[in-house]
């Protein structure tokens, strides 16, 4: 257990519905990341926060996706009007900025299935 | 461009050494990482190496970095059945605000008893 928690662990939804995932990072970590992993692939970067500021977004993050980290602690990732192609594992990671290796510690992920 | 490549599968016998290889293309990468993923689980950070190092050893794990060839390897000594998992290498870029990791497609390590 790395200390990063994600909820829910599994989500099944119908196409067109909105879904929201939550990530709670390791408490002293000021950086938080979202990645997406599809079957047989490595994780792909979606977005990154330092404290409450969203500093980087991947082009994978279409306008249907929005992420927030309002108080610089937990983060939410919302997908609007879900599509079958959104089915994937959504991983959250956190790190302590300022350390050399900036090691990112991952949560267990939220598996999304869009029917 | 950014691309990280790994072989898809490696099979070894329990007690043998495993060597998992990775190549990357971003010469400005500052840190390179190895993660382990067991079925249905998140990623576990195993080790990392800074780009000015050639080698790093941590118990049964040895990381070798060849910057000239942009080649990274992870050696697991005395491989155990509990080491069976998917292993990902990842690179972190340099400069600007980026802290994202670029992952390879993963190598499935199967340890035969």
PDB file of C-alpha atoms in Angstrom:
ATOM      1  CA  UNK A   1       0.000   0.000   0.000  1.00  0.00           C
ATOM      2  CA  UNK A   2       1.683   3.205  -1.220  1.00  0.00           C
ATOM      3  CA  UNK A   3      -0.664   5.529   0.637  1.00  0.00           C
ATOM      4  CA  UNK A   4      -2.362   6.835  -2.522  1.00  0.00           C
ATOM      5  CA  UNK A   5      -6.025   5.891  -2.538  1.00  0.00           C
ATOM      6  CA  UNK A   6      -8.550   6.017  -5.366  1.00  0.00           C
ATOM      7  CA  UNK A   7     -12.311   5.701  -5.393  1.00  0.00           C
ATOM      8  CA  UNK A   8     -14.223   3.979  -6.718  1.00  0.00           C
ATOM      9  CA  UNK A   9     -12.086   0.978  -7.674  1.00  0.00           C
ATOM     10  CA  UNK A  10     -14.498  -0.033 -10.411  1.00  0.00           C
ATOM     11  CA  UNK A  11     -17.096   1.928 -12.337  1.00  0.00           C
ATOM     12  CA  UNK A  12     -19.474   0.630 -14.976  1.00  0.00           C
ATOM     13  CA  UNK A  13     -21.492   3.208 -16.844  1.00  0.00           C
ATOM     14  CA  UNK A  14     -23.552   3.586 -19.975  1.00  0.00           C
ATOM     15  CA  UNK A  15     -22.301   5.574 -22.914  1.00  0.00           C
ATOM     16  CA  UNK A  16     -23.211   9.223 -22.596  1.00  0.00           C
ATOM     17  CA  UNK A  17     -23.211   9.313 -18.807  1.00  0.00           C
ATOM     18  CA  UNK A  18     -20.845  11.429 -16.726  1.00  0.00           C
ATOM     19  CA  UNK A  19     -18.447   9.860 -14.233  1.00  0.00           C
ATOM     20  CA  UNK A  20     -16.196  11.296 -11.534  1.00  0.00           C
ATOM     21  CA  UNK A  21     -13.202   9.662  -9.897  1.00  0.00           C
ATOM     22  CA  UNK A  22     -11.403  10.722  -6.741  1.00  0.00           C
ATOM     23  CA  UNK A  23      -7.741  10.480  -5.770  1.00  0.00           C
ATOM     24  CA  UNK A  24      -6.265  11.069  -2.317  1.00  0.00           C
ATOM     25  CA  UNK A  25      -2.483  11.460  -2.533  1.00  0.00           C
ATOM     26  CA  UNK A  26       0.110  10.797   0.133  1.00  0.00           C
ATOM     27  CA  UNK A  27      -0.555  13.583   2.596  1.00  0.00           C
ATOM     28  CA  UNK A  28       2.700  15.540   2.363  1.00  0.00           C
ATOM     29  CA  UNK A  29       2.965  15.258  -1.449  1.00  0.00           C
ATOM     30  CA  UNK A  30       2.372  18.489  -3.318  1.00  0.00           C
ATOM     31  CA  UNK A  31       2.356  17.001  -6.828  1.00  0.00           C
ATOM     32  CA  UNK A  32      -0.459  14.870  -8.213  1.00  0.00           C
ATOM     33  CA  UNK A  33      -0.737  13.138 -11.588  1.00  0.00           C
ATOM     34  CA  UNK A  34      -3.415  11.356 -13.585  1.00  0.00           C
ATOM     35  CA  UNK A  35      -2.589   8.623 -16.095  1.00  0.00           C
ATOM     36  CA  UNK A  36      -4.692   6.313 -18.216  1.00  0.00           C
ATOM     37  CA  UNK A  37      -3.801   2.706 -18.969  1.00  0.00           C
ATOM     38  CA  UNK A  38      -5.478   0.518 -21.555  1.00  0.00           C
ATOM     39  CA  UNK A  39      -5.060  -3.226 -21.833  1.00  0.00           C
ATOM     40  CA  UNK A  40      -1.596  -4.282 -22.914  1.00  0.00           C
ATOM     41  CA  UNK A  41      -0.167  -0.768 -22.776  1.00  0.00           C
ATOM     42  CA  UNK A  42       1.844   1.288 -20.374  1.00  0.00           C
ATOM     43  CA  UNK A  43       0.248   4.219 -18.564  1.00  0.00           C
ATOM     44  CA  UNK A  44      -0.188   7.423 -20.573  1.00  0.00           C
ATOM     45  CA  UNK A  45       0.064  10.810 -18.930  1.00  0.00           C
ATOM     46  CA  UNK A  46      -3.108  12.904 -18.733  1.00  0.00           C
ATOM     47  CA  UNK A  47      -2.445  15.835 -16.414  1.00  0.00           C
ATOM     48  CA  UNK A  48      -0.384  17.087 -13.463  1.00  0.00           C
ATOM     49  CA  UNK A  49      -0.976  19.433 -10.526  1.00  0.00           C
ATOM     50  CA  UNK A  50       1.439  21.194  -8.277  1.00  0.00           C
ATOM     51  CA  UNK A  51      -0.595  22.107  -5.219  1.00  0.00           C
ATOM     52  CA  UNK A  52      -3.866  23.395  -6.676  1.00  0.00           C
ATOM     53  CA  UNK A  53      -2.403  24.581  -9.972  1.00  0.00           C
ATOM     54  CA  UNK A  54      -2.865  22.404 -13.046  1.00  0.00           C
ATOM     55  CA  UNK A  55       0.506  22.842 -14.755  1.00  0.00           C
ATOM     56  CA  UNK A  56       0.420  20.389 -17.625  1.00  0.00           C
ATOM     57  CA  UNK A  57      -2.223  18.694 -19.731  1.00  0.00           C
ATOM     58  CA  UNK A  58      -1.798  16.031 -22.387  1.00  0.00           C
ATOM     59  CA  UNK A  59      -3.485  16.345 -25.749  1.00  0.00           C
ATOM     60  CA  UNK A  60      -5.196  13.093 -24.727  1.00  0.00           C
ATOM     61  CA  UNK A  61      -7.240  15.171 -22.302  1.00  0.00           C
ATOM     62  CA  UNK A  62     -10.133  16.161 -24.564  1.00  0.00           C
ATOM     63  CA  UNK A  63     -12.640  18.817 -23.590  1.00  0.00           C
ATOM     64  CA  UNK A  64     -14.852  16.078 -22.138  1.00  0.00           C
ATOM     65  CA  UNK A  65     -12.252  15.538 -19.415  1.00  0.00           C
ATOM     66  CA  UNK A  66     -11.724  17.902 -16.519  1.00  0.00           C
ATOM     67  CA  UNK A  67      -9.533  17.560 -13.464  1.00  0.00           C
ATOM     68  CA  UNK A  68      -9.464  19.629 -10.319  1.00  0.00           C
ATOM     69  CA  UNK A  69      -7.483  19.828  -7.139  1.00  0.00           C
ATOM     70  CA  UNK A  70      -9.293  22.618  -5.323  1.00  0.00           C
ATOM     71  CA  UNK A  71      -7.404  22.697  -2.025  1.00  0.00           C
ATOM     72  CA  UNK A  72      -4.158  21.166  -3.133  1.00  0.00           C
ATOM     73  CA  UNK A  73      -4.982  17.853  -1.483  1.00  0.00           C
ATOM     74  CA  UNK A  74      -7.404  15.384  -3.128  1.00  0.00           C
ATOM     75  CA  UNK A  75      -8.175  15.557  -6.837  1.00  0.00           C
ATOM     76  CA  UNK A  76     -11.148  14.634  -8.991  1.00  0.00           C
ATOM     77  CA  UNK A  77     -11.219  13.591 -12.627  1.00  0.00           C
ATOM     78  CA  UNK A  78     -14.534  13.968 -14.414  1.00  0.00           C
ATOM     79  CA  UNK A  79     -15.408  12.519 -17.801  1.00  0.00           C
ATOM     80  CA  UNK A  80     -18.509  13.931 -19.433  1.00  0.00           C
ATOM     81  CA  UNK A  81     -20.565  12.130 -22.096  1.00  0.00           C
ATOM     82  CA  UNK A  82     -18.515   8.957 -21.765  1.00  0.00           C
ATOM     83  CA  UNK A  83     -17.640   6.966 -24.877  1.00  0.00           C
ATOM     84  CA  UNK A  84     -16.681   3.314 -25.193  1.00  0.00           C
ATOM     85  CA  UNK A  85     -13.143   4.410 -25.999  1.00  0.00           C
ATOM     86  CA  UNK A  86     -12.883   5.879 -22.514  1.00  0.00           C
ATOM     87  CA  UNK A  87     -12.869   2.374 -21.031  1.00  0.00           C
ATOM     88  CA  UNK A  88      -9.519   2.047 -19.280  1.00  0.00           C
ATOM     89  CA  UNK A  89      -7.779   2.010 -15.922  1.00  0.00           C
ATOM     90  CA  UNK A  90      -7.351   5.533 -14.559  1.00  0.00           C
ATOM     91  CA  UNK A  91      -4.312   5.812 -12.332  1.00  0.00           C
ATOM     92  CA  UNK A  92      -3.401   8.556  -9.917  1.00  0.00           C
ATOM     93  CA  UNK A  93       0.104   9.176  -8.599  1.00  0.00           C
ATOM     94  CA  UNK A  94       1.671  11.662  -6.222  1.00  0.00           C
ATOM     95  CA  UNK A  95       5.175  12.882  -5.541  1.00  0.00           C
ATOM     96  CA  UNK A  96       7.061  15.250  -3.283  1.00  0.00           C
ATOM     97  CA  UNK A  97       8.354  18.106  -5.378  1.00  0.00           C
ATOM     98  CA  UNK A  98      11.862  19.262  -4.772  1.00  0.00           C
ATOM     99  CA  UNK A  99      13.377  15.843  -4.231  1.00  0.00           C
ATOM    100  CA  UNK A 100      15.862  14.739  -6.828  1.00  0.00           C
ATOM    101  CA  UNK A 101      14.162  11.661  -8.117  1.00  0.00           C
ATOM    102  CA  UNK A 102      10.629  13.049  -7.886  1.00  0.00           C
ATOM    103  CA  UNK A 103       9.480   9.477  -7.376  1.00  0.00           C
ATOM    104  CA  UNK A 104       5.852   9.046  -8.320  1.00  0.00           C
ATOM    105  CA  UNK A 105       3.833   6.649  -6.172  1.00  0.00           C
ATOM    106  CA  UNK A 106       0.729   5.182  -7.748  1.00  0.00           C
ATOM    107  CA  UNK A 107      -2.667   4.312  -6.375  1.00  0.00           C
ATOM    108  CA  UNK A 108      -4.528   1.094  -7.226  1.00  0.00           C
ATOM    109  CA  UNK A 109      -6.490   2.737 -10.028  1.00  0.00           C
ATOM    110  CA  UNK A 110     -10.137   3.067 -11.018  1.00  0.00           C
ATOM    111  CA  UNK A 111     -11.232   0.695 -13.747  1.00  0.00           C
ATOM    112  CA  UNK A 112     -13.862   2.295 -15.980  1.00  0.00           C
ATOM    113  CA  UNK A 113     -16.070   0.230 -18.271  1.00  0.00           C
ATOM    114  CA  UNK A 114     -18.338   2.098 -20.649  1.00  0.00           C
ATOM    115  CA  UNK A 115     -21.128  -0.043 -22.085  1.00  0.00           C
TER     116      UNK A 115
ATOM    117  CA  UNK B   1      10.293  12.415 -30.087  1.00  0.00           C
ATOM    118  CA  UNK B   2       9.442  10.509 -26.955  1.00  0.00           C
ATOM    119  CA  UNK B   3       9.243   6.757 -27.223  1.00  0.00           C
ATOM    120  CA  UNK B   4      10.145   3.937 -24.854  1.00  0.00           C
ATOM    121  CA  UNK B   5      10.381   0.379 -26.115  1.00  0.00           C
ATOM    122  CA  UNK B   6      10.534  -2.936 -24.322  1.00  0.00           C
ATOM    123  CA  UNK B   7      10.386  -6.571 -25.334  1.00  0.00           C
ATOM    124  CA  UNK B   8       6.989  -8.049 -24.581  1.00  0.00           C
ATOM    125  CA  UNK B   9       7.795 -11.273 -22.770  1.00  0.00           C
ATOM    126  CA  UNK B  10      10.531 -12.975 -20.763  1.00  0.00           C
ATOM    127  CA  UNK B  11      10.438 -16.441 -19.234  1.00  0.00           C
ATOM    128  CA  UNK B  12      12.991 -17.621 -16.661  1.00  0.00           C
ATOM    129  CA  UNK B  13      13.360 -20.431 -14.158  1.00  0.00           C
ATOM    130  CA  UNK B  14      13.180 -19.812 -10.439  1.00  0.00           C
ATOM    131  CA  UNK B  15      16.636 -19.049  -9.071  1.00  0.00           C
ATOM    132  CA  UNK B  16      18.016 -17.770 -12.395  1.00  0.00           C
ATOM    133  CA  UNK B  17      18.733 -14.119 -13.132  1.00  0.00           C
ATOM    134  CA  UNK B  18      16.308 -12.080 -15.228  1.00  0.00           C
ATOM    135  CA  UNK B  19      17.354  -9.206 -17.451  1.00  0.00           C
ATOM    136  CA  UNK B  20      14.670  -6.867 -18.754  1.00  0.00           C
ATOM    137  CA  UNK B  21      15.714  -4.378 -21.412  1.00  0.00           C
ATOM    138  CA  UNK B  22      14.416  -0.985 -22.433  1.00  0.00           C
ATOM    139  CA  UNK B  23      15.393   1.614 -25.034  1.00  0.00           C
ATOM    140  CA  UNK B  24      14.395   5.241 -24.997  1.00  0.00           C
ATOM    141  CA  UNK B  25      14.741   8.080 -27.454  1.00  0.00           C
ATOM    142  CA  UNK B  26      14.695  11.290 -25.420  1.00  0.00           C
ATOM    143  CA  UNK B  27      18.355  12.071 -24.846  1.00  0.00           C
ATOM    144  CA  UNK B  28      17.431  14.832 -22.423  1.00  0.00           C
ATOM    145  CA  UNK B  29      15.859  12.384 -19.971  1.00  0.00           C
ATOM    146  CA  UNK B  30      17.088  13.064 -16.472  1.00  0.00           C
ATOM    147  CA  UNK B  31      15.724  10.106 -14.557  1.00  0.00           C
ATOM    148  CA  UNK B  32      14.746   6.615 -15.620  1.00  0.00           C
ATOM    149  CA  UNK B  33      12.515   4.371 -13.542  1.00  0.00           C
ATOM    150  CA  UNK B  34      11.460   0.770 -13.201  1.00  0.00           C
ATOM    151  CA  UNK B  35       7.957  -0.100 -12.030  1.00  0.00           C
ATOM    152  CA  UNK B  36       6.330  -3.474 -11.320  1.00  0.00           C
ATOM    153  CA  UNK B  37       2.642  -4.191 -11.896  1.00  0.00           C
ATOM    154  CA  UNK B  38       0.960  -7.320 -10.615  1.00  0.00           C
ATOM    155  CA  UNK B  39      -2.433  -8.415 -12.008  1.00  0.00           C
ATOM    156  CA  UNK B  40      -5.224  -6.030 -11.079  1.00  0.00           C
ATOM    157  CA  UNK B  41      -2.897  -3.796  -9.100  1.00  0.00           C
ATOM    158  CA  UNK B  42      -1.350  -0.367  -9.454  1.00  0.00           C
ATOM    159  CA  UNK B  43       2.287   0.289 -10.221  1.00  0.00           C
ATOM    160  CA  UNK B  44       4.963  -0.280  -7.606  1.00  0.00           C
ATOM    161  CA  UNK B  45       8.123   1.791  -7.915  1.00  0.00           C
ATOM    162  CA  UNK B  46      11.124  -0.543  -7.773  1.00  0.00           C
ATOM    163  CA  UNK B  47      14.068   1.745  -8.394  1.00  0.00           C
ATOM    164  CA  UNK B  48      15.305   4.654 -10.464  1.00  0.00           C
ATOM    165  CA  UNK B  49      18.586   5.954 -11.824  1.00  0.00           C
ATOM    166  CA  UNK B  50      19.815   9.446 -12.556  1.00  0.00           C
ATOM    167  CA  UNK B  51      21.147   9.966 -16.053  1.00  0.00           C
ATOM    168  CA  UNK B  52      24.701  10.734 -14.904  1.00  0.00           C
ATOM    169  CA  UNK B  53      25.033   7.263 -13.370  1.00  0.00           C
ATOM    170  CA  UNK B  54      25.973   4.036 -15.138  1.00  0.00           C
ATOM    171  CA  UNK B  55      24.788   1.576 -12.546  1.00  0.00           C
ATOM    172  CA  UNK B  56      22.679   1.348  -9.428  1.00  0.00           C
ATOM    173  CA  UNK B  57      22.299  -1.684  -7.194  1.00  0.00           C
ATOM    174  CA  UNK B  58      19.537  -2.244  -4.662  1.00  0.00           C
ATOM    175  CA  UNK B  59      19.474  -5.687  -3.046  1.00  0.00           C
ATOM    176  CA  UNK B  60      18.502  -8.168  -5.811  1.00  0.00           C
ATOM    177  CA  UNK B  61      18.022  -5.396  -8.378  1.00  0.00           C
ATOM    178  CA  UNK B  62      20.741  -3.942 -10.602  1.00  0.00           C
ATOM    179  CA  UNK B  63      20.039  -1.150 -13.065  1.00  0.00           C
ATOM    180  CA  UNK B  64      22.458  -0.494 -15.908  1.00  0.00           C
ATOM    181  CA  UNK B  65      22.291   2.630 -18.041  1.00  0.00           C
ATOM    182  CA  UNK B  66      24.063   3.125 -21.360  1.00  0.00           C
ATOM    183  CA  UNK B  67      23.408   6.745 -22.307  1.00  0.00           C
ATOM    184  CA  UNK B  68      25.228   6.505 -25.611  1.00  0.00           C
ATOM    185  CA  UNK B  69      22.906   3.749 -26.818  1.00  0.00           C
ATOM    186  CA  UNK B  70      19.918   5.011 -24.776  1.00  0.00           C
ATOM    187  CA  UNK B  71      19.599   1.567 -23.279  1.00  0.00           C
ATOM    188  CA  UNK B  72      18.395   0.711 -19.798  1.00  0.00           C
ATOM    189  CA  UNK B  73      18.263  -2.707 -18.200  1.00  0.00           C
ATOM    190  CA  UNK B  74      16.966  -4.214 -14.982  1.00  0.00           C
ATOM    191  CA  UNK B  75      18.608  -7.354 -13.651  1.00  0.00           C
ATOM    192  CA  UNK B  76      16.825  -9.363 -10.989  1.00  0.00           C
ATOM    193  CA  UNK B  77      19.102 -11.828  -9.221  1.00  0.00           C
ATOM    194  CA  UNK B  78      17.761 -15.124  -7.867  1.00  0.00           C
ATOM    195  CA  UNK B  79      14.368 -14.615  -9.488  1.00  0.00           C
ATOM    196  CA  UNK B  80      11.427 -15.894  -7.445  1.00  0.00           C
ATOM    197  CA  UNK B  81       7.885 -16.828  -8.462  1.00  0.00           C
ATOM    198  CA  UNK B  82       6.716 -13.699  -6.642  1.00  0.00           C
ATOM    199  CA  UNK B  83       8.651 -11.645  -9.195  1.00  0.00           C
ATOM    200  CA  UNK B  84       6.185 -12.715 -11.900  1.00  0.00           C
ATOM    201  CA  UNK B  85       4.574  -9.475 -13.080  1.00  0.00           C
ATOM    202  CA  UNK B  86       4.713  -6.835 -15.798  1.00  0.00           C
ATOM    203  CA  UNK B  87       7.735  -4.544 -15.584  1.00  0.00           C
ATOM    204  CA  UNK B  88       7.622  -1.035 -17.018  1.00  0.00           C
ATOM    205  CA  UNK B  89      10.487   1.297 -17.646  1.00  0.00           C
ATOM    206  CA  UNK B  90       9.736   4.999 -17.741  1.00  0.00           C
ATOM    207  CA  UNK B  91      11.645   8.162 -18.528  1.00  0.00           C
ATOM    208  CA  UNK B  92      11.213  11.634 -17.172  1.00  0.00           C
ATOM    209  CA  UNK B  93      12.012  14.595 -19.345  1.00  0.00           C
ATOM    210  CA  UNK B  94      14.109  17.598 -18.498  1.00  0.00           C
ATOM    211  CA  UNK B  95      13.309  21.246 -18.274  1.00  0.00           C
ATOM    212  CA  UNK B  96      10.213  23.353 -18.253  1.00  0.00           C
ATOM    213  CA  UNK B  97       7.332  22.354 -16.035  1.00  0.00           C
ATOM    214  CA  UNK B  98       7.132  18.797 -17.223  1.00  0.00           C
ATOM    215  CA  UNK B  99       7.218  16.062 -14.654  1.00  0.00           C
ATOM    216  CA  UNK B 100       5.346  13.495 -16.658  1.00  0.00           C
ATOM    217  CA  UNK B 101       6.645   9.981 -17.065  1.00  0.00           C
ATOM    218  CA  UNK B 102       6.743   8.296 -20.462  1.00  0.00           C
ATOM    219  CA  UNK B 103       6.220   4.559 -20.047  1.00  0.00           C
ATOM    220  CA  UNK B 104       7.154   1.640 -22.209  1.00  0.00           C
ATOM    221  CA  UNK B 105       4.595  -1.017 -23.138  1.00  0.00           C
ATOM    222  CA  UNK B 106       5.833  -3.334 -20.396  1.00  0.00           C
ATOM    223  CA  UNK B 107       7.598  -6.707 -20.257  1.00  0.00           C
ATOM    224  CA  UNK B 108       5.717  -9.666 -18.860  1.00  0.00           C
ATOM    225  CA  UNK B 109       8.085 -11.714 -16.711  1.00  0.00           C
ATOM    226  CA  UNK B 110       7.010 -15.320 -16.166  1.00  0.00           C
ATOM    227  CA  UNK B 111       8.969 -17.256 -13.552  1.00  0.00           C
ATOM    228  CA  UNK B 112       8.755 -21.031 -13.901  1.00  0.00           C
ATOM    229  CA  UNK B 113       9.087 -23.038 -10.646  1.00  0.00           C
TER     230      UNK B 113
END
